Amino acid sequence: MLALTRKIGERIIVDDNIIFTVVDIKGDNVRLAIEAPKEIKIYRGEIYEAIINENKQSASPVNLNNMDMLKGIKTFK
């Protein structure tokens, strides 16, 4: 991990095409502006973790034993 100190208006450039600019600092909060190509996905950390957890849940095996309760359902035509 790389830890850098930046002031308002200063930038960090990653791989020639991603630019982080410090826009504002208020107390413990830092506001960043991010310039990147549209094909690069950018997520807040907590949102990314929620997506990963959701994907893991959807990929987990389904317990088919609970499907027996659907046998009693009647359909209407």
GROMACS .gro file of N, CA and C in nm:
model
  231
    1MET      N    1   0.086  -0.118   0.000
    1MET     CA    2   0.000   0.000   0.000
    1MET      C    3   0.090   0.123   0.000
    2LEU      N    4   0.050   0.221  -0.074
    2LEU     CA    5   0.120   0.348  -0.081
    2LEU      C    6   0.037   0.452  -0.008
    3ALA      N    7   0.095   0.521   0.089
    3ALA     CA    8   0.025   0.628   0.161
    3ALA      C    9   0.091   0.760   0.124
    4LEU      N   10   0.010   0.853   0.076
    4LEU     CA   11   0.061   0.983   0.033
    4LEU      C   12  -0.008   1.096   0.109
    5THR      N   13   0.062   1.204   0.127
    5THR     CA   14   0.004   1.325   0.185
    5THR      C   15  -0.016   1.424   0.071
    6ARG      N   16  -0.136   1.477   0.060
    6ARG     CA   17  -0.170   1.573  -0.044
    6ARG      C   18  -0.246   1.689   0.017
    7LYS      N   19  -0.236   1.805  -0.044
    7LYS     CA   20  -0.312   1.923  -0.003
    7LYS      C   21  -0.421   1.948  -0.107
    8ILE      N   22  -0.516   2.035  -0.072
    8ILE     CA   23  -0.624   2.070  -0.165
    8ILE      C   24  -0.563   2.118  -0.297
    9GLY      N   25  -0.615   2.064  -0.407
    9GLY     CA   26  -0.569   2.099  -0.540
    9GLY      C   27  -0.457   2.010  -0.592
   10GLU      N   28  -0.393   1.935  -0.504
   10GLU     CA   29  -0.285   1.847  -0.549
   10GLU      C   30  -0.344   1.718  -0.606
   11ARG      N   31  -0.267   1.653  -0.694
   11ARG     CA   32  -0.318   1.537  -0.767
   11ARG      C   33  -0.230   1.415  -0.747
   12ILE      N   34  -0.290   1.300  -0.774
   12ILE     CA   35  -0.220   1.173  -0.783
   12ILE      C   36  -0.258   1.113  -0.918
   13ILE      N   37  -0.159   1.070  -0.994
   13ILE     CA   38  -0.185   1.015  -1.127
   13ILE      C   39  -0.147   0.868  -1.127
   14VAL      N   40  -0.240   0.784  -1.173
   14VAL     CA   41  -0.220   0.640  -1.178
   14VAL      C   42  -0.225   0.594  -1.324
   15ASP      N   43  -0.119   0.529  -1.367
   15ASP     CA   44  -0.115   0.465  -1.499
   15ASP      C   45  -0.148   0.562  -1.614
   16ASP      N   46  -0.106   0.683  -1.605
   16ASP     CA   47  -0.121   0.786  -1.710
   16ASP      C   48  -0.264   0.825  -1.746
   17ASN      N   49  -0.366   0.755  -1.694
   17ASN     CA   50  -0.502   0.789  -1.736
   17ASN      C   51  -0.604   0.795  -1.622
   18ILE      N   52  -0.558   0.785  -1.499
   18ILE     CA   53  -0.647   0.800  -1.383
   18ILE      C   54  -0.588   0.910  -1.295
   19ILE      N   55  -0.669   1.012  -1.269
   19ILE     CA   56  -0.621   1.126  -1.192
   19ILE      C   57  -0.710   1.148  -1.071
   20PHE      N   58  -0.651   1.147  -0.953
   20PHE     CA   59  -0.720   1.179  -0.828
   20PHE      C   60  -0.678   1.320  -0.789
   21THR      N   61  -0.776   1.406  -0.762
   21THR     CA   62  -0.748   1.542  -0.719
   21THR      C   63  -0.816   1.565  -0.585
   22VAL      N   64  -0.741   1.618  -0.487
   22VAL     CA   65  -0.799   1.651  -0.358
   22VAL      C   66  -0.877   1.780  -0.375
   23VAL      N   67  -1.008   1.772  -0.354
   23VAL     CA   68  -1.096   1.885  -0.376
   23VAL      C   69  -1.121   1.962  -0.246
   24ASP      N   70  -1.137   1.889  -0.137
   24ASP     CA   71  -1.170   1.954  -0.011
   24ASP      C   72  -1.130   1.865   0.106
   25ILE      N   73  -1.099   1.926   0.218
   25ILE     CA   74  -1.070   1.854   0.341
   25ILE      C   75  -1.146   1.923   0.453
   26LYS      N   76  -1.232   1.847   0.521
   26LYS     CA   77  -1.308   1.899   0.635
   26LYS      C   78  -1.295   1.799   0.749
   27GLY      N   79  -1.220   1.833   0.851
   27GLY     CA   80  -1.202   1.742   0.963
   27GLY      C   81  -1.138   1.612   0.917
   28ASP      N   82  -1.208   1.500   0.942
   28ASP     CA   83  -1.158   1.368   0.903
   28ASP      C   84  -1.199   1.329   0.761
   29ASN      N   85  -1.273   1.414   0.692
   29ASN     CA   86  -1.323   1.380   0.558
   29ASN      C   87  -1.239   1.446   0.449
   30VAL      N   88  -1.209   1.368   0.347
   30VAL     CA   89  -1.137   1.418   0.231
   30VAL      C   90  -1.226   1.397   0.110
   31ARG      N   91  -1.247   1.501   0.030
   31ARG     CA   92  -1.327   1.490  -0.092
   31ARG      C   93  -1.230   1.481  -0.210
   32LEU      N   94  -1.249   1.373  -0.289
   32LEU     CA   95  -1.163   1.349  -0.404
   32LEU      C   96  -1.243   1.361  -0.532
   33ALA      N   97  -1.179   1.413  -0.636
   33ALA     CA   98  -1.234   1.409  -0.771
   33ALA      C   99  -1.152   1.304  -0.845
   34ILE      N  100  -1.220   1.218  -0.922
   34ILE     CA  101  -1.152   1.112  -0.994
   34ILE      C  102  -1.182   1.126  -1.143
   35GLU      N  103  -1.077   1.136  -1.222
   35GLU     CA  104  -1.090   1.138  -1.368
   35GLU      C  105  -1.034   1.006  -1.419
   36ALA      N  106  -1.117   0.930  -1.491
   36ALA     CA  107  -1.074   0.801  -1.543
   36ALA      C  108  -1.154   0.770  -1.669
   37PRO      N  109  -1.102   0.683  -1.755
   37PRO     CA  110  -1.179   0.641  -1.872
   37PRO      C  111  -1.311   0.578  -1.831
   38LYS      N  112  -1.412   0.593  -1.913
   38LYS     CA  113  -1.546   0.543  -1.880
   38LYS      C  114  -1.549   0.393  -1.860
   39GLU      N  115  -1.459   0.319  -1.923
   39GLU     CA  116  -1.462   0.173  -1.910
   39GLU      C  117  -1.406   0.124  -1.775
   40ILE      N  118  -1.348   0.214  -1.698
   40ILE     CA  119  -1.297   0.177  -1.565
   40ILE      C  120  -1.408   0.199  -1.463
   41LYS      N  121  -1.441   0.093  -1.391
   41LYS     CA  122  -1.546   0.101  -1.289
   41LYS      C  123  -1.487   0.155  -1.160
   42ILE      N  124  -1.557   0.250  -1.100
   42ILE     CA  125  -1.512   0.310  -0.975
   42ILE      C  126  -1.624   0.296  -0.873
   43TYR      N  127  -1.595   0.234  -0.758
   43TYR     CA  128  -1.695   0.213  -0.653
   43TYR      C  129  -1.640   0.264  -0.520
   44ARG      N  130  -1.729   0.310  -0.434
   44ARG     CA  131  -1.692   0.330  -0.294
   44ARG      C  132  -1.667   0.193  -0.234
   45GLY      N  133  -1.577   0.184  -0.136
   45GLY     CA  134  -1.538   0.056  -0.079
   45GLY      C  135  -1.654  -0.025  -0.026
   46GLU      N  136  -1.746   0.038   0.047
   46GLU     CA  137  -1.858  -0.036   0.106
   46GLU      C  138  -1.956  -0.086   0.000
   47ILE      N  139  -1.969  -0.012  -0.109
   47ILE     CA  140  -2.056  -0.056  -0.218
   47ILE      C  141  -1.992  -0.176  -0.289
   48TYR      N  142  -1.862  -0.170  -0.312
   48TYR     CA  143  -1.792  -0.281  -0.377
   48TYR      C  144  -1.803  -0.409  -0.294
   49GLU      N  145  -1.785  -0.397  -0.163
   49GLU     CA  146  -1.798  -0.513  -0.074
   49GLU      C  147  -1.939  -0.571  -0.078
   50ALA      N  148  -2.041  -0.486  -0.084
   50ALA     CA  149  -2.179  -0.533  -0.093
   50ALA      C  150  -2.202  -0.609  -0.224
   51ILE      N  151  -2.144  -0.561  -0.332
   51ILE     CA  152  -2.157  -0.629  -0.462
   51ILE      C  153  -2.090  -0.766  -0.456
   52ILE      N  154  -1.972  -0.772  -0.397
   52ILE     CA  155  -1.899  -0.899  -0.385
   52ILE      C  156  -1.981  -0.998  -0.301
   53ASN      N  157  -2.035  -0.953  -0.188
   53ASN     CA  158  -2.115  -1.041  -0.102
   53ASN      C  159  -2.242  -1.089  -0.173
   54GLU      N  160  -2.306  -1.000  -0.247
   54GLU     CA  161  -2.426  -1.037  -0.322
   54GLU      C  162  -2.394  -1.143  -0.427
   55ASN      N  163  -2.281  -1.126  -0.495
   55ASN     CA  164  -2.240  -1.224  -0.596
   55ASN      C  165  -2.209  -1.359  -0.533
   56LYS      N  166  -2.147  -1.359  -0.416
   56LYS     CA  167  -2.118  -1.485  -0.347
   56LYS      C  168  -2.247  -1.556  -0.308
   57GLN      N  169  -2.346  -1.480  -0.260
   57GLN     CA  170  -2.474  -1.539  -0.220
   57GLN      C  171  -2.547  -1.597  -0.340
   58SER      N  172  -2.544  -1.527  -0.451
   58SER     CA  173  -2.616  -1.576  -0.569
   58SER      C  174  -2.548  -1.698  -0.630
   59ALA      N  175  -2.420  -1.715  -0.603
   59ALA     CA  176  -2.347  -1.830  -0.658
   59ALA      C  177  -2.351  -1.951  -0.565
   60SER      N  178  -2.403  -1.934  -0.443
   60SER     CA  179  -2.407  -2.046  -0.349
   60SER      C  180  -2.518  -2.143  -0.389
   61PRO      N  181  -2.499  -2.272  -0.358
   61PRO     CA  182  -2.599  -2.372  -0.397
   61PRO      C  183  -2.733  -2.347  -0.327
   62VAL      N  184  -2.840  -2.381  -0.395
   62VAL     CA  185  -2.976  -2.364  -0.342
   62VAL      C  186  -3.018  -2.493  -0.274
   63ASN      N  187  -3.081  -2.481  -0.159
   63ASN     CA  188  -3.133  -2.598  -0.088
   63ASN      C  189  -3.268  -2.634  -0.151
   64LEU      N  190  -3.271  -2.741  -0.228
   64LEU     CA  191  -3.392  -2.781  -0.299
   64LEU      C  192  -3.494  -2.850  -0.209
   65ASN      N  193  -3.458  -2.881  -0.086
   65ASN     CA  194  -3.551  -2.943   0.008
   65ASN      C  195  -3.671  -2.851   0.035
   66ASN      N  196  -3.649  -2.721   0.028
   66ASN     CA  197  -3.757  -2.625   0.053
   66ASN      C  198  -3.854  -2.616  -0.064
   67MET      N  199  -3.821  -2.674  -0.176
   67MET     CA  200  -3.906  -2.668  -0.294
   67MET      C  201  -4.032  -2.752  -0.278
   68ASP      N  202  -4.033  -2.847  -0.182
   68ASP     CA  203  -4.150  -2.932  -0.159
   68ASP      C  204  -4.274  -2.851  -0.124
   69MET      N  205  -4.257  -2.736  -0.063
   69MET     CA  206  -4.373  -2.656  -0.024
   69MET      C  207  -4.447  -2.602  -0.146
   70LEU      N  208  -4.385  -2.601  -0.263
   70LEU     CA  209  -4.450  -2.551  -0.383
   70LEU      C  210  -4.542  -2.656  -0.446
   71LYS      N  211  -4.530  -2.781  -0.405
   71LYS     CA  212  -4.613  -2.887  -0.464
   71LYS      C  213  -4.761  -2.864  -0.443
   72GLY      N  214  -4.800  -2.803  -0.333
   72GLY     CA  215  -4.940  -2.782  -0.301
   72GLY      C  216  -5.003  -2.661  -0.369
   73ILE      N  217  -4.929  -2.584  -0.440
   73ILE     CA  218  -4.981  -2.463  -0.505
   73ILE      C  219  -5.054  -2.503  -0.632
   74LYS      N  220  -5.176  -2.451  -0.645
   74LYS     CA  221  -5.256  -2.479  -0.765
   74LYS      C  222  -5.248  -2.359  -0.859
   75THR      N  223  -5.245  -2.389  -0.985
   75THR     CA  224  -5.243  -2.283  -1.084
   75THR      C  225  -5.379  -2.269  -1.149
   76PHE      N  226  -5.413  -2.151  -1.193
   76PHE     CA  227  -5.539  -2.124  -1.258
   76PHE      C  228  -5.511  -2.085  -1.402
   77LYS      N  229  -5.593  -2.137  -1.493
   77LYS     CA  230  -5.577  -2.105  -1.635
   77LYS      C  231  -5.694  -2.025  -1.684
   0.00000   0.00000   0.00000
